[in-house]
XYZ file of C-alpha atoms in Angstrom:
491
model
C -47.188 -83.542 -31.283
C -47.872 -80.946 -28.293
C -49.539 -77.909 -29.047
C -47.216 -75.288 -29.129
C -44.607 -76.874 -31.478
C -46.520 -76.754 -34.577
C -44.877 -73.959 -35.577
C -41.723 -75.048 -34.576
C -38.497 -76.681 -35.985
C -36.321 -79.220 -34.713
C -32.411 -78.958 -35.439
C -30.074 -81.552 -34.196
C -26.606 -80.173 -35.391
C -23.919 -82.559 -34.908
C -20.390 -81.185 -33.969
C -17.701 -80.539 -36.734
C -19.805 -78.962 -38.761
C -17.918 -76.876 -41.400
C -15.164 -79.773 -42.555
C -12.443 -81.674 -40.809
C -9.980 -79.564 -42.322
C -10.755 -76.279 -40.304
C -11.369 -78.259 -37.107
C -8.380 -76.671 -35.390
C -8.695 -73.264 -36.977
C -10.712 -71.000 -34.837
C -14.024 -69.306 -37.068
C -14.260 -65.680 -35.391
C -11.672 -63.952 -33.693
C -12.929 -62.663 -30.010
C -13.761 -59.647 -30.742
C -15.600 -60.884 -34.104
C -17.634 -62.874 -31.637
C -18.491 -60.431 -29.203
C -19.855 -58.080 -31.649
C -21.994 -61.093 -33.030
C -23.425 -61.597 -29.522
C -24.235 -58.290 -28.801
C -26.263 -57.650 -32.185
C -27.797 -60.965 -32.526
C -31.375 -60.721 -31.285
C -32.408 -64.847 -31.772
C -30.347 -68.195 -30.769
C -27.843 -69.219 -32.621
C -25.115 -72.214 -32.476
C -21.783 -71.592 -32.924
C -19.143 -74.370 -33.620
C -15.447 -75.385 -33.223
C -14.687 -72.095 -30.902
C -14.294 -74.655 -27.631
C -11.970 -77.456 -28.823
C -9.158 -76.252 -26.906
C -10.163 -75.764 -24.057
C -9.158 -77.825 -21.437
C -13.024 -78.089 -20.031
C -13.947 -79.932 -23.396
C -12.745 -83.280 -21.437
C -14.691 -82.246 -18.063
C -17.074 -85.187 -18.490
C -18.917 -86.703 -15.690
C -16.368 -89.074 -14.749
C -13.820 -86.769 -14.819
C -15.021 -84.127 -12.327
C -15.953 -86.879 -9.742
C -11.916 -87.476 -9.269
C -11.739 -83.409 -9.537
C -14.508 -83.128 -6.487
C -13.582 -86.923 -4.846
C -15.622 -86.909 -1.696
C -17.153 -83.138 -2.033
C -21.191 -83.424 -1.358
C -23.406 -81.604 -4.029
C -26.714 -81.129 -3.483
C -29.372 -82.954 -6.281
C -32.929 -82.264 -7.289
C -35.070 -85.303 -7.661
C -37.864 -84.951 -10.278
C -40.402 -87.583 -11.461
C -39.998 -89.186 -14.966
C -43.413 -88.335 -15.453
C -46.002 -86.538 -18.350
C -47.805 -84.418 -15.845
C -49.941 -81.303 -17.347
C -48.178 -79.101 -14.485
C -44.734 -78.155 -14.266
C -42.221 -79.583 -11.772
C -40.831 -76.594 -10.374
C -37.782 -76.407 -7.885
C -40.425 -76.357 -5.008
C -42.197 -79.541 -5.628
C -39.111 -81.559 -5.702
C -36.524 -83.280 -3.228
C -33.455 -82.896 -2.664
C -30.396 -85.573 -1.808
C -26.965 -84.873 -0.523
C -24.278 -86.902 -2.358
C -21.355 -87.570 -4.242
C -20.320 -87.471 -8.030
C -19.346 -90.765 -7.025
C -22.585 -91.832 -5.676
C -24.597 -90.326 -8.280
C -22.710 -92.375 -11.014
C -23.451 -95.530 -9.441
C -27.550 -94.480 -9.176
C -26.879 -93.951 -12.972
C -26.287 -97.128 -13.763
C -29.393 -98.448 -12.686
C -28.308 -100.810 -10.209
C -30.549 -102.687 -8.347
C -30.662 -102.547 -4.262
C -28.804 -99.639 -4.159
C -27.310 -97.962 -1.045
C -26.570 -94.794 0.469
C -28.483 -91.339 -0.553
C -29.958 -92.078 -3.823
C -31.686 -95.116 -2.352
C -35.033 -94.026 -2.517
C -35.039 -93.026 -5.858
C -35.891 -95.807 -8.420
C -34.019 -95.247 -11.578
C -36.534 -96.038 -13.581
C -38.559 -93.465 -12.289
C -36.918 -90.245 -11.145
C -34.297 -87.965 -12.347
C -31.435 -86.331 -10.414
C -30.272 -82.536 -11.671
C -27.100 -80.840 -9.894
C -27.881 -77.485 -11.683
C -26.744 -74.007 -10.680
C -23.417 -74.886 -9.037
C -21.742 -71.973 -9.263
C -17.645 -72.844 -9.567
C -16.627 -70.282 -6.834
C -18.677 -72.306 -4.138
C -17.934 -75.719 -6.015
C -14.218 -75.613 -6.525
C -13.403 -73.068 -3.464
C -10.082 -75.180 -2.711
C -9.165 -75.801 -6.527
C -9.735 -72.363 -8.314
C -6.845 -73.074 -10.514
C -9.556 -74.918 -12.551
C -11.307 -71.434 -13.400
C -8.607 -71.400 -16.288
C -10.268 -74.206 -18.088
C -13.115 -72.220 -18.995
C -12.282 -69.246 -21.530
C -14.768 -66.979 -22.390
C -12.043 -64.783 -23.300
C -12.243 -66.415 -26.653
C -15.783 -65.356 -26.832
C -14.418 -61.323 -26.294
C -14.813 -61.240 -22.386
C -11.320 -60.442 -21.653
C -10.593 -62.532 -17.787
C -14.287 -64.143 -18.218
C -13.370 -68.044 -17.007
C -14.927 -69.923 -14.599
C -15.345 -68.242 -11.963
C -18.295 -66.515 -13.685
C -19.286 -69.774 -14.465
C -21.951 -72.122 -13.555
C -21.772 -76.071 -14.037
C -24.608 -78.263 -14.633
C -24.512 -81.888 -14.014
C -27.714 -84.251 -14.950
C -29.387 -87.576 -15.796
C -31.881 -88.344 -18.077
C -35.212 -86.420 -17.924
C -33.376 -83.795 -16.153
C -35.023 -80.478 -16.582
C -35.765 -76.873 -15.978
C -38.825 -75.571 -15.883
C -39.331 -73.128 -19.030
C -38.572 -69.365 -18.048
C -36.688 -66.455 -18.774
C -33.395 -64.585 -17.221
C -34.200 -61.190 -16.472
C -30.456 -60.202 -16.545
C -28.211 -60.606 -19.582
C -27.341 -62.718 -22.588
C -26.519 -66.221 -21.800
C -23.549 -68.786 -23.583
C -24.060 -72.479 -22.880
C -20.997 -74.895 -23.587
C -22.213 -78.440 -23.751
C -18.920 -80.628 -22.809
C -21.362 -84.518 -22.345
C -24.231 -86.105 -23.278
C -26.925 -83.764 -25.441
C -29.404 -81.464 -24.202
C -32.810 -80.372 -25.994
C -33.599 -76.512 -25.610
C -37.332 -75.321 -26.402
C -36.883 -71.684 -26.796
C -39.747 -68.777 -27.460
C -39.171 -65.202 -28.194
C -39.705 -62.375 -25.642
C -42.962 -61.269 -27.486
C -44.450 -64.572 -26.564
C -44.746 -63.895 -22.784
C -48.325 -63.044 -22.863
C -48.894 -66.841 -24.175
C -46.704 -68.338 -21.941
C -48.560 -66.889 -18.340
C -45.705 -65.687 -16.471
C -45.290 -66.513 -12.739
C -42.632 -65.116 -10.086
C -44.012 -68.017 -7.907
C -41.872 -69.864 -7.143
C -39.251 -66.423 -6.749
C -36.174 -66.609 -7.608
C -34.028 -63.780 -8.431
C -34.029 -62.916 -12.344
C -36.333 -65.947 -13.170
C -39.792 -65.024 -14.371
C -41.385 -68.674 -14.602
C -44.135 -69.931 -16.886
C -46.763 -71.763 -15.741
C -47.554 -74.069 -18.533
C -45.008 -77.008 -18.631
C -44.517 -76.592 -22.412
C -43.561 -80.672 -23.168
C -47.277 -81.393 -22.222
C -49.292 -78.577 -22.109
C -52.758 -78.102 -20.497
C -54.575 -76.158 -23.530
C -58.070 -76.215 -21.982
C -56.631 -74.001 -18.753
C -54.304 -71.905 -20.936
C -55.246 -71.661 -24.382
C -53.117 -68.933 -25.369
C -49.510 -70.967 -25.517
C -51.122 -72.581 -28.623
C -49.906 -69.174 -30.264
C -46.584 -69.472 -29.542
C -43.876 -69.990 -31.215
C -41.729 -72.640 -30.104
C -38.290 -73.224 -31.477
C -36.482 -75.962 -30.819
C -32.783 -77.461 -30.555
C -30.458 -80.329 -29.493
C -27.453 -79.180 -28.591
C -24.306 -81.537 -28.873
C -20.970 -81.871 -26.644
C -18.303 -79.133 -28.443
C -21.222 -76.470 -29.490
C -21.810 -73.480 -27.720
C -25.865 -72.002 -27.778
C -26.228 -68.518 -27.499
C -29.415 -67.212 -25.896
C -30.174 -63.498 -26.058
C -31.625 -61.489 -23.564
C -35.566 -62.511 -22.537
C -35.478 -65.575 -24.397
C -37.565 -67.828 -23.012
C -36.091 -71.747 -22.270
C -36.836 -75.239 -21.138
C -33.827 -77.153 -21.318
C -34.059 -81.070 -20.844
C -31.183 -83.698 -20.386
C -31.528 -86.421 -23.672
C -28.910 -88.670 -22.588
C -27.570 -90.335 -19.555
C -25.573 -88.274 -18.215
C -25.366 -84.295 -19.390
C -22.599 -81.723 -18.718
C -22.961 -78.547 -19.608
C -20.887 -74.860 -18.389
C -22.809 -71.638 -18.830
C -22.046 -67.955 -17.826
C -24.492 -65.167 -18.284
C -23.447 -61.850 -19.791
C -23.869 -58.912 -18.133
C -25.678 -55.668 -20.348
C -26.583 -52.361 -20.721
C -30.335 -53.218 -20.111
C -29.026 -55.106 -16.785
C -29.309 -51.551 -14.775
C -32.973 -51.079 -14.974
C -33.887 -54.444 -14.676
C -31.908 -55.062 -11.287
C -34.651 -52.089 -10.189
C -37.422 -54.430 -11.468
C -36.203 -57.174 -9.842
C -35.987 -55.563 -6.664
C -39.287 -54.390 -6.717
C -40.619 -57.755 -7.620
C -38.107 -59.114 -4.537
C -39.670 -56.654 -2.254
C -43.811 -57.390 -2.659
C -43.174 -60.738 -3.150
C -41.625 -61.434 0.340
C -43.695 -58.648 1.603
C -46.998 -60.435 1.141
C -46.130 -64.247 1.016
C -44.170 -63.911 4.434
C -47.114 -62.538 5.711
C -49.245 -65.087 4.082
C -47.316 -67.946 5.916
C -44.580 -66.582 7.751
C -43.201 -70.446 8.801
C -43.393 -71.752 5.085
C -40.997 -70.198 2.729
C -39.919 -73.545 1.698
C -43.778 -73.049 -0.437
C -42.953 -69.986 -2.576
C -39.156 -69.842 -2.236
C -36.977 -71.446 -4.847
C -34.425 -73.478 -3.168
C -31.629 -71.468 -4.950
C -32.733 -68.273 -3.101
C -30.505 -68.319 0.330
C -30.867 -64.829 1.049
C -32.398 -62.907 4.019
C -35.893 -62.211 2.931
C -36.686 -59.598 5.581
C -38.425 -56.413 4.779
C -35.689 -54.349 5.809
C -32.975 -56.287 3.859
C -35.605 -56.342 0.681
C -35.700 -52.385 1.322
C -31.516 -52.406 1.429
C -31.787 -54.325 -1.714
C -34.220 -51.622 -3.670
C -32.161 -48.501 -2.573
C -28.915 -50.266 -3.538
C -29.869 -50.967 -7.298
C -31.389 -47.400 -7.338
C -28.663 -45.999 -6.628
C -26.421 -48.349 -8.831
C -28.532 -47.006 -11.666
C -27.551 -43.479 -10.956
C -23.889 -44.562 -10.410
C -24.128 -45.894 -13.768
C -25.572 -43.600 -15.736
C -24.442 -40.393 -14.398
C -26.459 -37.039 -14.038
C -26.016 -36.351 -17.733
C -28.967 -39.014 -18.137
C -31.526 -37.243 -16.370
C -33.441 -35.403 -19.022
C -33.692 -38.571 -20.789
C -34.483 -40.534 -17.416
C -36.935 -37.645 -16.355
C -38.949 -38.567 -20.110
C -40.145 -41.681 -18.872
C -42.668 -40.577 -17.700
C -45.839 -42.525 -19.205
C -45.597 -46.813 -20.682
C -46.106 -45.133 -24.016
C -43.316 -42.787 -24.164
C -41.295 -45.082 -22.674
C -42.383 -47.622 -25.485
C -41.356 -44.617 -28.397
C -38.251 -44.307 -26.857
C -37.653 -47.779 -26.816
C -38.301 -48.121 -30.315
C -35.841 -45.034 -31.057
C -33.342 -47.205 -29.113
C -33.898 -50.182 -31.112
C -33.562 -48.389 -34.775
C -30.754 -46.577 -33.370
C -29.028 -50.289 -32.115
C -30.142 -52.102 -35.829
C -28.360 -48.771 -37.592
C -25.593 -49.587 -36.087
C -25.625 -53.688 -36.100
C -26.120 -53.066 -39.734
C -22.662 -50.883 -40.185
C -21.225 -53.381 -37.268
C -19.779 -55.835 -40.400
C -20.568 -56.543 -43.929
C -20.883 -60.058 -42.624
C -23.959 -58.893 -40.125
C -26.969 -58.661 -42.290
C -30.142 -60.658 -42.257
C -31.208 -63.676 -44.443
C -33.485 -63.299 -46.932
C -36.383 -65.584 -48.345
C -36.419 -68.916 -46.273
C -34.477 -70.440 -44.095
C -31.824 -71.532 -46.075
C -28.251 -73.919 -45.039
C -25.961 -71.515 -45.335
C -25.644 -68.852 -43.111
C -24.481 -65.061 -42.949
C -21.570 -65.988 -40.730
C -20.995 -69.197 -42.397
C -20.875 -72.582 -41.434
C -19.785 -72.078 -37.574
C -22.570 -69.880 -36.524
C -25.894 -71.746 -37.140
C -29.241 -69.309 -36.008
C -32.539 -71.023 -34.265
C -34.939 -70.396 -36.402
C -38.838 -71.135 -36.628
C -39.411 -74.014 -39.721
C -40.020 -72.449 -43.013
C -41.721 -74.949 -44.669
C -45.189 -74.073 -45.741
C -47.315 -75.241 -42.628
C -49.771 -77.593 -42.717
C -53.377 -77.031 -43.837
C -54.933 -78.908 -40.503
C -52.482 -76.518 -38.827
C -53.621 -73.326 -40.755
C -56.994 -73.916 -39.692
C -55.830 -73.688 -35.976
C -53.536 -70.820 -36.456
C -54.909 -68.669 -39.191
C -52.767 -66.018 -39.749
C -50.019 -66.544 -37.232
C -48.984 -69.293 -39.440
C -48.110 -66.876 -42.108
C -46.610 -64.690 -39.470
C -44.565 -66.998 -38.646
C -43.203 -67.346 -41.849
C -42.236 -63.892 -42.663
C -40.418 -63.252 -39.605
C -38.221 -66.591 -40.653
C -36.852 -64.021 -43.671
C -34.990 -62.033 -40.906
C -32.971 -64.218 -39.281
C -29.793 -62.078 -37.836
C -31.512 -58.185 -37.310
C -33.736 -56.847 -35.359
C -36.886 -56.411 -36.471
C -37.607 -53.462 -38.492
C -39.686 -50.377 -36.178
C -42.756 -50.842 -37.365
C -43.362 -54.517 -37.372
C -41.932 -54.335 -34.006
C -44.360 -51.902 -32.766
C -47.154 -54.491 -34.506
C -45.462 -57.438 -32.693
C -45.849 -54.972 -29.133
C -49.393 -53.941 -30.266
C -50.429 -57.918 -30.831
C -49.086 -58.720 -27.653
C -50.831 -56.090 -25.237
C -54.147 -57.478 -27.494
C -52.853 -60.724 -26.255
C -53.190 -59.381 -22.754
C -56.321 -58.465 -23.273
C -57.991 -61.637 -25.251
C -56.045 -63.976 -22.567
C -57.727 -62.070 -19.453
C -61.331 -62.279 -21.052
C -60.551 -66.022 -22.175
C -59.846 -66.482 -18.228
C -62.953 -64.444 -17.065
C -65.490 -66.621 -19.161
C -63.546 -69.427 -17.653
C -63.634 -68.575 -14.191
C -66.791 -69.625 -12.042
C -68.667 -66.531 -10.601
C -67.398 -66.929 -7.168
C -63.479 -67.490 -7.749
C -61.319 -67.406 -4.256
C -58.741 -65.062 -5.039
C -54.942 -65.931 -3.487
C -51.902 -63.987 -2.958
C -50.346 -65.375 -5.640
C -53.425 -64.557 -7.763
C -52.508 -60.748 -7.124
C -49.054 -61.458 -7.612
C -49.048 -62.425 -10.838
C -50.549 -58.975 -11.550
C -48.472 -56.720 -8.967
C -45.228 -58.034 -10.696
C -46.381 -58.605 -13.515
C -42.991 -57.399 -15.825
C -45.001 -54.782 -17.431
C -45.754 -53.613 -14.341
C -42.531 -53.143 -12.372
C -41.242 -51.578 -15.389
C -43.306 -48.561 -15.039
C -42.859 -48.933 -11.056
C -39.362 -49.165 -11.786
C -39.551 -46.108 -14.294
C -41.494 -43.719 -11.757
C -39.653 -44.817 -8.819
C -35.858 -43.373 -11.326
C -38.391 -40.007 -12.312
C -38.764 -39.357 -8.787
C -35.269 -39.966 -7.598
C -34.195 -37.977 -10.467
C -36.081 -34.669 -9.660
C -33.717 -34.549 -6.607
C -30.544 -34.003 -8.767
C-alpha cells in the first residue's frame, strides 16, 4: 500500500442506496441542500438527487451523436507508475472526434487517424475541462439537462458547467481549487477520488508550476509517492472514494484531489460554486498570476509551453497581469462596501488575521449548529448511518483502530486521526483548530529543515525554487491583505 493511505479509508458506495422504494422520491429539498453544502466542511456523497435529469443518460456514446464531427482536444498520458507526477505540461495533445476516440477505446489494432500513435495498451486519453459554453456553442438548449437548481442554485445548469470525458488511467494531477465549493455528477463509468484536508498542504509541497488559474498543484504524485525526496506526505491524511454513475461528490472549499478514471470510459459534469471567501482569494490569485509570469517570461520568454498549463489561454503580459490585479482589487471593494473597512483596515499582521479568522469560524459553526436539528456532528466512530440519513454519505478517514506496524510510523497522528473521525459534519471546534494551524506552521518548519539536511551544500537555486516561496498561499495572503489595508486608507 503507498505511503500516505495508511490512514485512509476506501468507500465504494454503489448507487440506490437508501431502498428501491424511495428511488423516485427526492431526499432534500433545494434549499435543504444548499444549506448542507454551505456548512459542510468535509466530502460527502449524496444519492438519488440526479435521476431525473435528463444528463443521467449523457453517456459516452450518446454525446458523440450530440457533438457528430465537433473536434475536442485530448491529453495523452502514459499508463505508467512513475514517482513524478504527469502534469498537463508533460503531456500531448491530439485533435479528434468522440467518434474517433471511441474507436481508440476499443483497442483496435492498426488504427488510423489521430489517435494512431497512441498504443492502447499504453497511454490514456482525458478530454477534461470542456467547458459547455465553448463545447455546445450551437446547441445551448442542452444547458437544461444539467440542474443544479435542484441543488439550491436557482438558473445554475450547464452553462456553468464543465464536462469531463476519459479512458482508463485518466487522471488529474492532485491539487486544490482556490475558488469555491465544487459538485461532481458522475453520469458513466466510476471514478476514484483521493482527497486530503486543507491542513495537509504543508505535507503535500505545493507548486503553482505548472500555473494555472485557481490550481495550487502538489508535487508528489500521491498513487506512488517518492518518500525519500518528500517525507512529509507520509503524514497525511488521505481519504479515499469511488464514486459511481447517479452520485453526486461534494468537495468543499481547499480540499485537496486526485481524481482517476477506473473504468473504460468515464463521464462526469461538475460546476464549481462560487463563495464568500472567493473575493479575497481572486486578489491572491492575481498576485500569484502577476510574479509568476513576471519572472518565468523573463526566464524564457519563447517557452511558455514549459510553465504554462495548457488550459491557461490568456495574455500573460505584464500589463494585462497588472489589469488583472487592479480589477479583483477593486471587485473586493465593490463587494464589500466601505462599511468593511475598519474590519479590512485590522488585518494588519498573519496573526490577527489568523484570530479573526477563528472568530469567523465559531461565529459560522454557531450558526451551522442552529442551521437544522438535522446538522450536527457524529459522535464516537464512524458509524453507517448518517446525520442526514441514508442519501448523504460523508468521506471520512477509517476508524478502525490502526495498525501497530502503522503506529510505530505515525505515533500520535494515528490517534489524531481518530478523534477527528468523531466530528464528521462541523467544523472543528476553535481550539483544536488553532492546534491543527499551530501543527501545520511546525510542519513548515520541520519540512524546510528536513530539506536543508537534504540538500547538498552547493544547491543551484531556480526560478521556480523562489516561486514556490514568493507564492507560496501563506504568502499572497498577507500580500493580498496589505495590498486591501493600503487601498483602504484611501477611503
Amino acid at each position: 500500500m503507498a505511503a500516505g493511505s495508511e490512514a485512509s479509508t476506501h468507500v465504494t458506495l454503489a448507487a440506490g442506496a437508501g431502498g428501491d422504494e424511495d428511488e423516485h422520491i427526492k431526499p432534500f429539498m433545494p434549499e435543504k441542500a444548499k444549506e448542507i453544502i454551505m456548512c459542510l466542511q468535509q466530502p460527502a456523497i449524496f444519492y438519488n438527487m440526479v435521476f431525473d435529469w435528463p444528463a443521467s443518460h449523457w453517456n459516452a456514446k450518446y454525446l458523440s451523436k450530440v457533438l457528430y464531427g465537433k473536434q475536442i482536444r485530448f491529453r495523452m498520458g502514459m499508463k505508467s507508475t512513475d514517482t513524478a507526477p504527469q502534469f498537463e505540461t508533460t503531456c500531448n495533445y491530439v485533435e479528434a472526434t468522440l467518434e474517433e476516440f471511441l474507436t481508440w477505446n476499443c483497442d483496435q489494432s492498426n488504427i488510423s487517424g489521430p489517435f494512431r500513435d497512441y498504443d492502447h495498451s499504453k497511454f490514456w486519453a482525458y478530454a477534461d475541462y470542456k467547458y459547455f459554453v465553448n463545447l455546445f456553442e450551437d446547441k445551448t438548449d442542452v444547458f437544461q439537462d444539467v440542474r443544479w437548481s435542484d441543488f439550491g442554485f436557482p438558473g445554475r445548469n450547464g452553462q456553468e458547467s464543465t464536462l469531463w470525458i476519459g479512458s482508463l488511467g485518466a487522471h488529474t494531477p492532485c491539487h486544490l481549487d482556490s475558488y469555491g465549493c465544487n459538485l461532481v455528477f458522475q453520469v458513466q463509468g466510476r471514478k476514484r477520488w483521493h482527497l486530503f484536508p486543507p491542513e495537509d498542504t504543508p505535507f503535500l509541497y505545493p507548486t503553482r508550476i505548472p500555473y494555472e488559474e485557481s490550481s495550487v498543484f502538489s508535487k508528489i504524485n500521491v498513487v506512488n509517492p517518492d518518500l525519500k525526496r518528500f517525507p512529509q506526505f507520509q503524514k497525511a491524511q488521505r481519504r479515499m472514494v469511488t464514486l459511481s454513475p447517479g452520485q453526486v461528490l461534494f468537495v468543499p472549499r481547499h480540499w485537496w484531489h486526485y481524481v482517476e478514471s477506473i473504468d473504460p470510459v468515464t463521464v462526469s459534469i461538475n460546476s464549481w460554486i462560487e463563495l464568500e471567501e472567493d473575493h479575497l482569494a481572486r486578489v491572491e490569485e492575481a498576485i500569484t498570476r502577476m510574479l509568476v509570469c513576471a519572472l518565468k517570461s523573463a526566464e524564457d520568454p519563447h517557452n511558455t509551453r514549459a510553465w504554462l498549463n495548457p488550459t491557461e489561454v490568456e495574455e500573460t503580459s505584464h500589463e494585462v497581469n497588472c489589469h488583472y490585479l487592479n480589477g479583483a482589487v477593486s471587485a473586493f471593494f465593490d463587494h464589500y462596501g466601505t462599511a468593511k473597512v475598519e474590519e479590512i483596515q485590522a488585518l494588519r499582521t498573519n496573526g490577527e488575521h489568523m484570530k479573526k479568522e477563528e472568530l469567523n469560524v465559531c461565529s459560522h459553526m454557531e450558526v451551522e449548529q442552529t442551521c437544522s436539528p438535522n446538522l450536527t456532528r457524529g459522535t464516537g466512530r464512524q458509524e453507517v448511518a448518517s446525520p442526514f440519513g441514508p442519501y448523504l454519505v460523508p468521506v471520512t478517514p477509517r476508524s478502525e483502530e490502526l495498525p501497530s506496524e502503522r503506529e510505530g510510523i505515525f505515533g500520535s497522528a494515528g490517534e489524531g486521526s481518530v478523534d477527528k473521525d468523531g466530528e464528521h459534519f462541523g467544523k472543528l471546534h476553535c481550539a483544536k483548530r488553532q492546534k491543527m494551524m499551530s501543527t501545520s506552521e511546525n510542519a513548515d518548519v520541520e519540512q524546510t529543515a528536513s530539506d536543508s539536511a537534504m540538500a547538498p551544500s552547493h544547491t543551484f537555486i531556480s526560478t521556480d525554487d523562489l516561486l514556490d516561496c514568493l507564492v507560496n498561499p501563506q504568502i499572497t495572503r498577507m500580500v493580498a491583505q496589505l495590498l486591501i489595508q493600503g487601498r483602504s486608507l484611501s477611503f
